[in-house]
Every structure is written in C-alpha cells, then in structure tokens.
Amino acid sequence: MKPRIGVLTSGGDCPGLNAVLRGVALAADKLNLEVLGFLDGFEGLLPPGNFILLDRRTTSGIMPRGGTIIGTTNRGHFTAKVGAGDKAVVATEVIAEAKRVLKEHRVEALIIVGGDGSMTTALQLQEGGINCIGVPKTIDNDLEATAMTFGFDSAVAAVTDALDRLHTTATSHKRVMVLEVMGRHAGWIALHGGIAGGAHLILIPEIPFDYDKITDAIKMRDTRGSIYSLVVVAEGSRPADGQAVMRPVETGEFRFGGIGSVVAAEIAVRTGKETRCTVLGHLQRGGAPTTLDRILGTRFGVKAVKMIHERQFGSMVSYQNYQVRQVPIADAINRLRLVPVDGEMVQTARDVEISFGD
Ligand code: F6P
C-alpha cells in the first residue's frame, strides 16, 4: 500500500487551483505517494470523509480549467475567519473528527490551498495534531507572506479586458464608465488592471478619495479634449469622509459591493456627464488561468509535496524574489499586504496622469 497524503481547496475559488492539484498529483506520484482530494474544502474532512483520488488520470487535462475540480466553500464547520481580524476558533471536536477521518483513511499529511482564513484554520489543525502544509491563494494578492499568489494575474487580465471593452463604448458615447472590481482591503487588482487597461482614475481602499478631486480630474480631461473617462473602483474603496459600501448576502453576513454605482451617481450629478457603472464581480474569479497562474500554481503544488517529503509541517509555500520557498504558517496569517501609497506603482500611475481621487 502506498503512503497517502490529502489535499483540499478552501475559501473563494480562483483560476490556477487546478494547476496546483495537478502539480500535487504528479509530484506525489513521482514519490510513490497516493493523493486524496477532499471535497468542498474542509467539509470533506467530516466523517465519513468525502474525497476522490487525484492521480494522473483524474488530473489529466485540468490545467486550463478555472475553479477547482474538488470544490470549495468559504463557510462551514471549519470557518476560522469571517473578515479581516475576525478570528474564530474551530471547535475542538470538529478538529478531532477530522483527525480521526484522516487516520482512518491513512492520510499522513494534508495540503491546504486557501487564503488568510483557511491558513488560520490550517494552523489550528496543525496545533491539533494534523500534519499541514499551506499553499497561499487569493486573487486579491494581499497576503504579506508571499510576493504573489496564483489567480491574481488572471483577475487582472479580466479587468484589463473589461477596460478595453469599456474604452471603445466610452469614446463612442463620450461617457464616464465606472468599473467596480474586487479588492476588499487591498487595491492590487484595481491598480494593476487600471494601469494595464488605461484607466484615468483608480480608487483603492488604501487611498480614501474626495469627490471634488474626482470631479476635477474628469473636468480636466474634458478641457484637454478627452471627453470620456474610465474609472476603476476597488470594492473596498471609500471617500475620506465616508464609509465603504457593504451589502447583505444570503447568510446575513455583509460583503463589500456597491461602491461603483455610488461613485458613478456622484460623478453624474457633479459633472453632468452620462455615467455608467459595470460591476465585474465573479467574472474575475472564473475562466481559464493565465500562463503565469498555470506556472505559479504548478510550482506551488510541486513545492507543497516536497515540503511534505521533508516533513516541514506547519509551513506555507511562499513566493519571494522569483523563488518558491516556505514560511511558517503562523507568520503568514493576519498580515495583509496593502498597496504602499507612496510606492513605485502608485507613483508610476500618477506619472501617466492617473488620479487616485486624492
Ligand atoms: O477574497 C476574494 C474575493 O473574491 C473578494 O475580493 C470578494 O470580496 C470576495 O472574495 C467575494 O466572496 P464570495 O465568493 O463569497 O462572493
């Protein structure tokens, strides 16, 4: 009987997860390990254990597919976080059940692919006696412990494509087009997508905006003869004298979303220009991964298996200085990587006449 390892994907999905799973399956096969893919995030660890075998056959051809072939969830019995800083403790009996299921199925170590909340859970499982390796995942790209995560590049590509499309219709109608994108606490998607897509204003959570400044920037473009404007708004952005916009979801929790239409309405009133809002939403999380995300996902999956082989439990894969390395999971959680407001990216954007509404 081959030794067994497990893998699960947890939290919001993103392009590149299947590249990780394929990387795990193939690297494990090389080490003569069998891989169980637990279904629907940590929920698959509940008795009697819900999983499929991940091998050459079941992972064949999955690289270009978005999402995750083993499913995911950002709620359930193992949820350790609801929002930034809201740490919750996973019940001891739930951890004990997961441990029992893993033992029954002879799983010696578990690879957890997820974001900050999932890593918080991973650490609690590790402390509860389950051998865990973390693989960071967030399209928001806001984990301090890794310079980059897969999924981000695909999300930025979706934003760039949306802006290219909005550009042509904006110029035809001489309109202001507002595009709301993901980014609850960090504006990386808005910043990168906005620069690549030629936006004229980019609003991010790190730089609270002022409606007067937004109006000035649009009117300035008008006086220069550019009578249309593209505005990218990260969902967590807020005016300097106001709050972020949240909306309730089915569970009764509140999620970011809606700032785009608030900004669009204000621009229309203040400039008198025809203004439209598009919310890109989950289009940023779906579809095929970019080349970069396929490669990064593969490297992360292979590295996670190597870390199991080296018994580096309690560690998370990390991308630093073009190398895939590892860091303790404990050092990775609760540390958001925000856009440096005086950094080179923001300055570059300002130098190509992008306004941050400040
Ligand atoms: O963290 C990733 C993210 O895509 C956020 O940018 C967004 O606010 C959130 O997930 C959406 O979550 P859900 O899938 O629950 O709508």
CSV table of C-alpha atoms and ligand atoms in Angstrom, one decimal:
chain,number,residue,atom,x,y,z
A,1,MET,CA,0.0,0.0,0.0
A,2,LYS,CA,1.3,3.4,-1.0
A,3,PRO,CA,1.6,6.1,1.7
A,4,ARG,CA,-1.2,8.7,1.4
A,5,ILE,CA,-1.5,12.4,1.5
A,6,GLY,CA,-4.5,14.7,1.2
A,7,VAL,CA,-5.2,18.0,-0.4
A,8,LEU,CA,-8.2,20.4,-0.2
A,9,THR,CA,-9.1,23.8,-1.7
A,10,SER,CA,-10.8,26.2,0.6
A,11,GLY,CA,-12.3,29.8,0.5
A,12,GLY,CA,-13.2,31.6,-2.7
A,13,ASP,CA,-12.0,29.9,-5.8
A,14,CYS,CA,-9.7,31.4,-8.4
A,15,PRO,CA,-8.0,30.4,-11.7
A,16,GLY,CA,-4.9,28.2,-11.1
A,17,LEU,CA,-6.3,25.9,-8.4
A,18,ASN,CA,-6.4,23.0,-10.8
A,19,ALA,CA,-2.8,23.6,-11.8
A,20,VAL,CA,-1.9,23.2,-8.1
A,21,LEU,CA,-3.9,20.0,-7.8
A,22,ARG,CA,-2.3,18.6,-11.0
A,23,GLY,CA,1.2,19.6,-9.7
A,24,VAL,CA,0.4,17.9,-6.3
A,25,ALA,CA,-0.8,14.7,-8.0
A,26,LEU,CA,2.1,14.4,-10.4
A,27,ALA,CA,4.8,15.3,-7.9
A,28,ALA,CA,3.3,12.8,-5.4
A,29,ASP,CA,3.2,10.1,-8.0
A,30,LYS,CA,6.9,10.5,-8.5
A,31,LEU,CA,7.5,9.9,-4.8
A,32,ASN,CA,5.1,6.9,-4.9
A,33,LEU,CA,2.5,8.7,-2.7
A,34,GLU,CA,-1.3,8.4,-3.2
A,35,VAL,CA,-3.3,11.7,-3.1
A,36,LEU,CA,-6.8,12.0,-1.8
A,37,GLY,CA,-8.6,15.2,-2.8
A,38,PHE,CA,-11.1,16.1,-0.1
A,39,LEU,CA,-14.3,17.7,-1.5
A,40,ASP,CA,-15.7,21.1,-0.8
A,41,GLY,CA,-12.9,22.5,1.3
A,42,PHE,CA,-12.5,21.4,4.9
A,43,GLU,CA,-16.1,20.0,4.9
A,44,GLY,CA,-14.7,16.9,3.1
A,45,LEU,CA,-12.8,16.0,6.3
A,46,LEU,CA,-16.0,15.5,8.2
A,47,PRO,CA,-17.0,11.8,8.9
A,48,PRO,CA,-17.0,9.6,6.9
A,49,GLY,CA,-14.6,11.6,4.7
A,50,ASN,CA,-15.6,12.8,1.3
A,51,PHE,CA,-12.9,12.6,-1.3
A,52,ILE,CA,-11.7,11.5,-4.7
A,53,LEU,CA,-8.4,10.0,-5.8
A,54,LEU,CA,-6.2,12.5,-7.5
A,55,ASP,CA,-3.9,10.8,-9.9
A,56,ARG,CA,-2.6,11.1,-13.5
A,57,ARG,CA,-5.9,10.1,-14.9
A,58,THR,CA,-8.2,12.3,-12.8
A,59,THR,CA,-6.0,15.4,-13.1
A,60,SER,CA,-5.3,15.0,-16.8
A,61,GLY,CA,-6.4,18.0,-18.9
A,62,ILE,CA,-7.5,20.1,-15.9
A,63,MET,CA,-4.7,22.8,-16.2
A,64,PRO,CA,-6.8,25.2,-18.4
A,65,ARG,CA,-9.9,24.8,-16.3
A,66,GLY,CA,-11.0,27.6,-13.9
A,67,GLY,CA,-12.3,26.8,-10.5
A,68,THR,CA,-11.3,23.6,-8.6
A,69,ILE,CA,-12.3,20.1,-9.5
A,70,ILE,CA,-12.6,19.2,-5.8
A,71,GLY,CA,-14.9,22.1,-4.9
A,72,THR,CA,-14.6,24.7,-2.2
A,73,THR,CA,-16.5,26.7,0.3
A,74,ASN,CA,-15.8,29.8,2.3
A,75,ARG,CA,-18.2,28.8,5.1
A,76,GLY,CA,-19.0,25.7,7.1
A,77,HIS,CA,-17.7,23.9,10.2
A,78,PHE,CA,-14.1,24.9,9.9
A,79,THR,CA,-14.5,28.7,9.3
A,80,ALA,CA,-11.9,30.4,11.4
A,81,LYS,CA,-12.4,33.9,10.0
A,82,VAL,CA,-15.3,36.0,8.7
A,83,GLY,CA,-13.5,39.2,7.8
A,84,ALA,CA,-10.1,40.8,8.4
A,85,GLY,CA,-9.1,40.3,12.0
A,86,ASP,CA,-12.3,38.4,13.0
A,87,LYS,CA,-10.6,35.2,14.2
A,88,ALA,CA,-12.8,32.4,15.5
A,89,VAL,CA,-11.8,29.1,17.0
A,90,VAL,CA,-12.6,25.9,15.2
A,91,ALA,CA,-14.4,23.6,17.7
A,92,THR,CA,-12.1,21.0,19.2
A,93,GLU,CA,-14.5,18.2,18.5
A,94,VAL,CA,-14.5,19.2,14.8
A,95,ILE,CA,-10.7,19.0,14.6
A,96,ALA,CA,-10.8,15.7,16.5
A,97,GLU,CA,-13.3,14.3,13.9
A,98,ALA,CA,-11.1,15.4,11.0
A,99,LYS,CA,-8.1,13.8,12.7
A,100,ARG,CA,-10.0,10.6,13.0
A,101,VAL,CA,-11.1,10.6,9.4
A,102,LEU,CA,-7.6,11.3,8.2
A,103,LYS,CA,-6.3,8.4,10.3
A,104,GLU,CA,-9.0,6.0,9.2
A,105,HIS,CA,-8.0,6.7,5.5
A,106,ARG,CA,-4.3,6.6,6.3
A,107,VAL,CA,-3.7,10.2,5.3
A,108,GLU,CA,-0.3,11.2,6.8
A,109,ALA,CA,-0.3,14.9,5.8
A,110,LEU,CA,-2.7,17.5,4.4
A,111,ILE,CA,-2.1,20.2,1.9
A,112,ILE,CA,-4.5,23.2,2.4
A,113,VAL,CA,-4.8,25.5,-0.5
A,114,GLY,CA,-6.5,28.7,0.7
A,115,GLY,CA,-6.3,32.3,1.8
A,116,ASP,CA,-5.8,34.0,5.1
A,117,GLY,CA,-8.9,32.5,6.7
A,118,SER,CA,-8.0,29.0,5.5
A,119,MET,CA,-4.4,29.4,6.8
A,120,THR,CA,-5.9,30.4,10.2
A,121,THR,CA,-7.8,27.1,10.2
A,122,ALA,CA,-4.7,25.2,8.9
A,123,LEU,CA,-2.7,26.4,11.9
A,124,GLN,CA,-5.4,25.2,14.3
A,125,LEU,CA,-5.4,21.8,12.6
A,126,GLN,CA,-1.6,21.7,12.9
A,127,GLU,CA,-1.8,22.6,16.6
A,128,GLY,CA,-4.5,19.8,16.9
A,129,GLY,CA,-2.0,17.2,15.7
A,130,ILE,CA,-2.7,17.1,11.9
A,131,ASN,CA,0.4,17.5,9.7
A,132,CYS,CA,-0.4,20.5,7.5
A,133,ILE,CA,1.2,22.3,4.6
A,134,GLY,CA,-0.3,25.6,3.4
A,135,VAL,CA,-0.5,26.8,-0.2
A,136,PRO,CA,-1.5,30.5,-0.4
A,137,LYS,CA,-4.4,31.5,-2.6
A,138,THR,CA,-6.1,34.9,-3.0
A,139,ILE,CA,-6.9,36.8,-6.2
A,140,ASP,CA,-6.7,39.9,-4.1
A,141,ASN,CA,-2.9,39.3,-3.7
A,142,ASP,CA,-2.9,40.7,-0.3
A,143,LEU,CA,-1.0,38.1,1.8
A,144,GLU,CA,2.1,39.6,3.3
A,145,ALA,CA,4.0,36.3,3.5
A,146,THR,CA,4.1,35.8,-0.3
A,147,ALA,CA,5.0,38.3,-3.0
A,148,MET,CA,2.4,36.8,-5.4
A,149,THR,CA,-0.4,34.2,-5.5
A,150,PHE,CA,-1.9,32.5,-8.5
A,151,GLY,CA,-5.3,33.8,-9.6
A,152,PHE,CA,-4.2,37.4,-9.3
A,153,ASP,CA,-2.8,37.6,-12.8
A,154,SER,CA,-6.0,36.1,-14.3
A,155,ALA,CA,-8.1,38.6,-12.3
A,156,VAL,CA,-6.0,41.5,-13.6
A,157,ALA,CA,-6.4,40.1,-17.2
A,158,ALA,CA,-10.2,40.1,-16.7
A,159,VAL,CA,-10.1,43.7,-15.5
A,160,THR,CA,-7.8,44.8,-18.4
A,161,ASP,CA,-10.1,43.1,-20.9
A,162,ALA,CA,-13.2,44.8,-19.4
A,163,LEU,CA,-11.5,48.2,-19.6
A,164,ASP,CA,-10.5,47.6,-23.2
A,165,ARG,CA,-14.2,46.9,-24.0
A,166,LEU,CA,-15.4,49.8,-21.9
A,167,HIS,CA,-12.9,52.1,-23.6
A,168,THR,CA,-14.5,51.8,-27.1
A,169,THR,CA,-18.0,52.3,-25.9
A,170,ALA,CA,-16.9,55.2,-23.6
A,171,THR,CA,-15.3,57.0,-26.5
A,172,SER,CA,-18.3,56.5,-28.9
A,173,HIS,CA,-20.7,58.0,-26.4
A,174,LYS,CA,-18.3,60.4,-24.6
A,175,ARG,CA,-19.3,58.9,-21.3
A,176,VAL,CA,-17.7,58.2,-18.0
A,177,MET,CA,-17.5,54.4,-17.4
A,178,VAL,CA,-17.0,53.2,-13.8
A,179,LEU,CA,-15.8,49.6,-13.3
A,180,GLU,CA,-16.1,48.1,-9.8
A,181,VAL,CA,-13.5,45.4,-9.2
A,182,MET,CA,-12.6,43.0,-6.3
A,183,GLY,CA,-10.3,44.1,-3.6
A,184,ARG,CA,-11.7,44.3,-0.1
A,185,HIS,CA,-8.7,45.7,1.8
A,186,ALA,CA,-6.1,46.0,-0.9
A,187,GLY,CA,-6.3,47.7,-4.2
A,188,TRP,CA,-3.8,45.5,-6.1
A,189,ILE,CA,-6.3,44.3,-8.7
A,190,ALA,CA,-7.6,47.8,-9.4
A,191,LEU,CA,-4.1,49.2,-9.5
A,192,HIS,CA,-2.6,46.7,-11.9
A,193,GLY,CA,-5.8,46.3,-14.0
A,194,GLY,CA,-6.3,50.0,-14.1
A,195,ILE,CA,-2.8,50.8,-15.3
A,196,ALA,CA,-2.9,47.9,-17.9
A,197,GLY,CA,-6.3,49.0,-19.2
A,198,GLY,CA,-5.5,52.7,-19.4
A,199,ALA,CA,-7.9,53.9,-16.6
A,200,HIS,CA,-7.9,57.6,-15.8
A,201,LEU,CA,-8.9,57.3,-12.2
A,202,ILE,CA,-8.2,54.4,-9.9
A,203,LEU,CA,-9.9,54.3,-6.4
A,204,ILE,CA,-8.4,51.9,-3.9
A,205,PRO,CA,-9.0,51.2,-0.2
A,206,GLU,CA,-5.5,52.4,0.8
A,207,ILE,CA,-6.2,55.9,-0.6
A,208,PRO,CA,-9.5,57.4,0.6
A,209,PHE,CA,-10.9,59.6,-2.1
A,210,ASP,CA,-12.5,63.0,-2.4
A,211,TYR,CA,-15.4,63.6,-4.8
A,212,ASP,CA,-14.2,67.1,-5.6
A,213,LYS,CA,-10.8,65.7,-6.7
A,214,ILE,CA,-12.6,63.0,-8.9
A,215,THR,CA,-14.7,65.8,-10.5
A,216,ASP,CA,-11.6,68.0,-11.1
A,217,ALA,CA,-9.8,65.1,-12.8
A,218,ILE,CA,-12.7,64.4,-15.1
A,219,LYS,CA,-13.3,68.1,-15.9
A,220,MET,CA,-9.5,68.5,-16.6
A,221,ARG,CA,-9.8,65.7,-19.2
A,222,ASP,CA,-12.7,67.5,-20.8
A,223,THR,CA,-10.8,70.7,-21.1
A,224,ARG,CA,-8.0,68.8,-22.7
A,225,GLY,CA,-10.4,67.4,-25.3
A,226,SER,CA,-10.6,63.9,-23.8
A,227,ILE,CA,-14.3,63.9,-23.3
A,228,TYR,CA,-14.6,60.3,-21.9
A,229,SER,CA,-13.1,58.8,-18.8
A,230,LEU,CA,-12.5,55.3,-17.4
A,231,VAL,CA,-12.7,54.9,-13.6
A,232,VAL,CA,-11.7,51.7,-11.8
A,233,VAL,CA,-13.1,51.4,-8.2
A,234,ALA,CA,-11.9,48.6,-5.8
A,235,GLU,CA,-14.9,47.3,-3.9
A,236,GLY,CA,-13.3,48.3,-0.5
A,237,SER,CA,-12.7,51.9,-1.5
A,238,ARG,CA,-14.3,54.7,0.4
A,239,PRO,CA,-14.5,58.5,0.5
A,240,ALA,CA,-12.2,60.2,3.0
A,241,ASP,CA,-15.3,61.4,4.9
A,242,GLY,CA,-17.4,58.3,4.4
A,243,GLN,CA,-17.8,54.6,4.8
A,244,ALA,CA,-17.2,51.6,2.5
A,245,VAL,CA,-20.3,50.2,0.9
A,246,MET,CA,-21.5,46.8,2.1
A,247,ARG,CA,-24.4,44.6,1.1
A,248,PRO,CA,-26.1,41.7,3.0
A,249,VAL,CA,-25.8,38.2,1.5
A,250,GLU,CA,-28.0,35.2,2.0
A,251,THR,CA,-26.3,34.2,5.3
A,252,GLY,CA,-27.0,37.5,6.8
A,253,GLU,CA,-23.3,38.5,6.6
A,254,PHE,CA,-22.2,41.6,4.9
A,255,ARG,CA,-20.0,41.7,1.8
A,256,PHE,CA,-18.3,44.6,0.1
A,257,GLY,CA,-20.0,45.7,-3.1
A,258,GLY,CA,-21.9,48.7,-4.5
A,259,ILE,CA,-19.3,51.5,-4.2
A,260,GLY,CA,-19.1,51.6,-8.1
A,261,SER,CA,-22.7,52.7,-8.5
A,262,VAL,CA,-22.4,55.2,-5.7
A,263,VAL,CA,-19.3,56.8,-7.3
A,264,ALA,CA,-21.0,56.7,-10.7
A,265,ALA,CA,-24.1,58.5,-9.4
A,266,GLU,CA,-22.0,61.2,-7.7
A,267,ILE,CA,-19.9,61.8,-10.9
A,268,ALA,CA,-23.1,62.1,-13.0
A,269,VAL,CA,-24.5,64.7,-10.7
A,270,ARG,CA,-21.3,66.7,-10.3
A,271,THR,CA,-20.1,66.7,-13.9
A,272,GLY,CA,-23.4,66.4,-15.8
A,273,LYS,CA,-21.9,63.7,-17.9
A,274,GLU,CA,-23.6,60.5,-18.9
A,275,THR,CA,-22.1,57.9,-16.5
A,276,ARG,CA,-22.5,54.1,-16.4
A,277,CYS,CA,-21.3,51.5,-13.9
A,278,THR,CA,-20.3,47.9,-14.5
A,279,VAL,CA,-19.6,45.5,-11.7
A,280,LEU,CA,-17.1,42.9,-12.9
A,281,GLY,CA,-17.7,40.7,-9.9
A,282,HIS,CA,-17.1,36.9,-10.1
A,283,LEU,CA,-16.0,37.2,-13.8
A,284,GLN,CA,-12.6,38.0,-12.2
A,285,ARG,CA,-12.6,34.6,-10.4
A,286,GLY,CA,-13.8,32.4,-13.3
A,287,GLY,CA,-12.4,31.1,-16.5
A,288,ALA,CA,-9.1,29.8,-17.6
A,289,PRO,CA,-5.9,30.8,-15.7
A,290,THR,CA,-3.3,32.9,-17.5
A,291,THR,CA,0.1,31.3,-18.4
A,292,LEU,CA,1.6,32.9,-15.3
A,293,ASP,CA,-1.0,31.4,-13.0
A,294,ARG,CA,-0.7,28.0,-14.5
A,295,ILE,CA,3.1,28.0,-13.9
A,296,LEU,CA,2.8,29.5,-10.4
A,297,GLY,CA,0.1,27.0,-9.5
A,298,THR,CA,2.2,24.1,-10.7
A,299,ARG,CA,5.3,25.3,-8.8
A,300,PHE,CA,3.2,25.8,-5.6
A,301,GLY,CA,1.7,22.3,-5.9
A,302,VAL,CA,5.1,20.6,-6.5
A,303,LYS,CA,6.7,22.5,-3.7
A,304,ALA,CA,3.9,21.5,-1.3
A,305,VAL,CA,4.6,17.8,-1.9
A,306,LYS,CA,8.4,18.4,-1.5
A,307,MET,CA,7.6,20.1,1.8
A,308,ILE,CA,5.7,17.0,3.0
A,309,HIS,CA,8.6,14.8,1.9
A,310,GLU,CA,10.9,17.0,4.0
A,311,ARG,CA,8.4,17.0,6.9
A,312,GLN,CA,8.2,20.8,7.0
A,313,PHE,CA,4.7,20.6,8.6
A,314,GLY,CA,3.2,23.9,9.8
A,315,SER,CA,4.8,25.7,6.9
A,316,MET,CA,3.3,27.5,3.9
A,317,VAL,CA,4.6,27.8,0.4
A,318,SER,CA,5.7,31.3,-0.4
A,319,TYR,CA,6.9,33.1,-3.5
A,320,GLN,CA,9.8,35.5,-2.8
A,321,ASN,CA,12.4,37.0,-5.1
A,322,TYR,CA,11.4,34.8,-8.0
A,323,GLN,CA,11.9,31.7,-5.9
A,324,VAL,CA,9.3,29.3,-4.4
A,325,ARG,CA,10.2,28.9,-0.7
A,326,GLN,CA,8.4,28.3,2.6
A,327,VAL,CA,7.5,30.3,5.7
A,328,PRO,CA,5.8,29.2,9.0
A,329,ILE,CA,2.0,29.4,8.6
A,330,ALA,CA,2.0,31.3,11.9
A,331,ASP,CA,4.0,34.1,10.3
A,332,ALA,CA,1.7,34.2,7.3
A,333,ILE,CA,-1.7,34.8,8.8
A,334,ASN,CA,-3.2,38.1,9.9
A,335,ARG,CA,-0.7,40.1,7.9
A,336,LEU,CA,-2.3,41.9,4.9
A,337,ARG,CA,-0.1,43.2,2.2
A,338,LEU,CA,-1.5,46.6,1.2
A,339,VAL,CA,-0.6,48.8,-1.7
A,340,PRO,CA,2.2,51.2,-0.5
A,341,VAL,CA,0.6,54.6,-1.1
A,342,ASP,CA,4.0,56.2,-1.8
A,343,GLY,CA,5.3,53.2,-3.6
A,344,GLU,CA,6.6,53.0,-7.2
A,345,MET,CA,3.4,51.5,-8.7
A,346,VAL,CA,1.3,54.3,-7.4
A,347,GLN,CA,3.9,56.9,-8.4
A,348,THR,CA,4.1,55.3,-11.9
A,349,ALA,CA,0.3,55.6,-12.2
A,350,ARG,CA,0.4,59.2,-11.2
A,351,ASP,CA,3.1,59.8,-13.7
A,352,VAL,CA,0.9,58.6,-16.5
A,353,GLU,CA,-1.8,61.0,-15.3
A,354,ILE,CA,-3.9,58.5,-13.4
A,355,SER,CA,-5.7,60.2,-10.5
A,356,PHE,CA,-6.4,58.4,-7.2
A,357,GLY,CA,-9.1,60.9,-6.4
A,358,ASP,CA,-7.0,62.3,-3.6
B,1,F6P,O1,-11.1,37.3,-1.5
B,1,F6P,C1,-11.5,37.1,-2.7
B,1,F6P,C2,-12.9,37.7,-3.0
B,1,F6P,O2,-13.0,37.5,-4.4
B,1,F6P,C3,-13.0,39.2,-2.7
B,1,F6P,O3,-12.3,40.1,-3.4
B,1,F6P,C4,-14.5,39.3,-2.7
B,1,F6P,O4,-15.0,40.4,-1.9
B,1,F6P,C5,-15.0,38.0,-2.1
B,1,F6P,O5,-13.9,37.1,-2.4
B,1,F6P,C6,-16.3,37.5,-2.7
B,1,F6P,O6,-16.7,36.4,-2.0
B,1,F6P,P1,-17.9,35.5,-2.4
B,1,F6P,O7,-17.4,34.4,-3.2
B,1,F6P,O8,-18.4,35.0,-1.1
B,1,F6P,O9,-18.9,36.3,-3.1
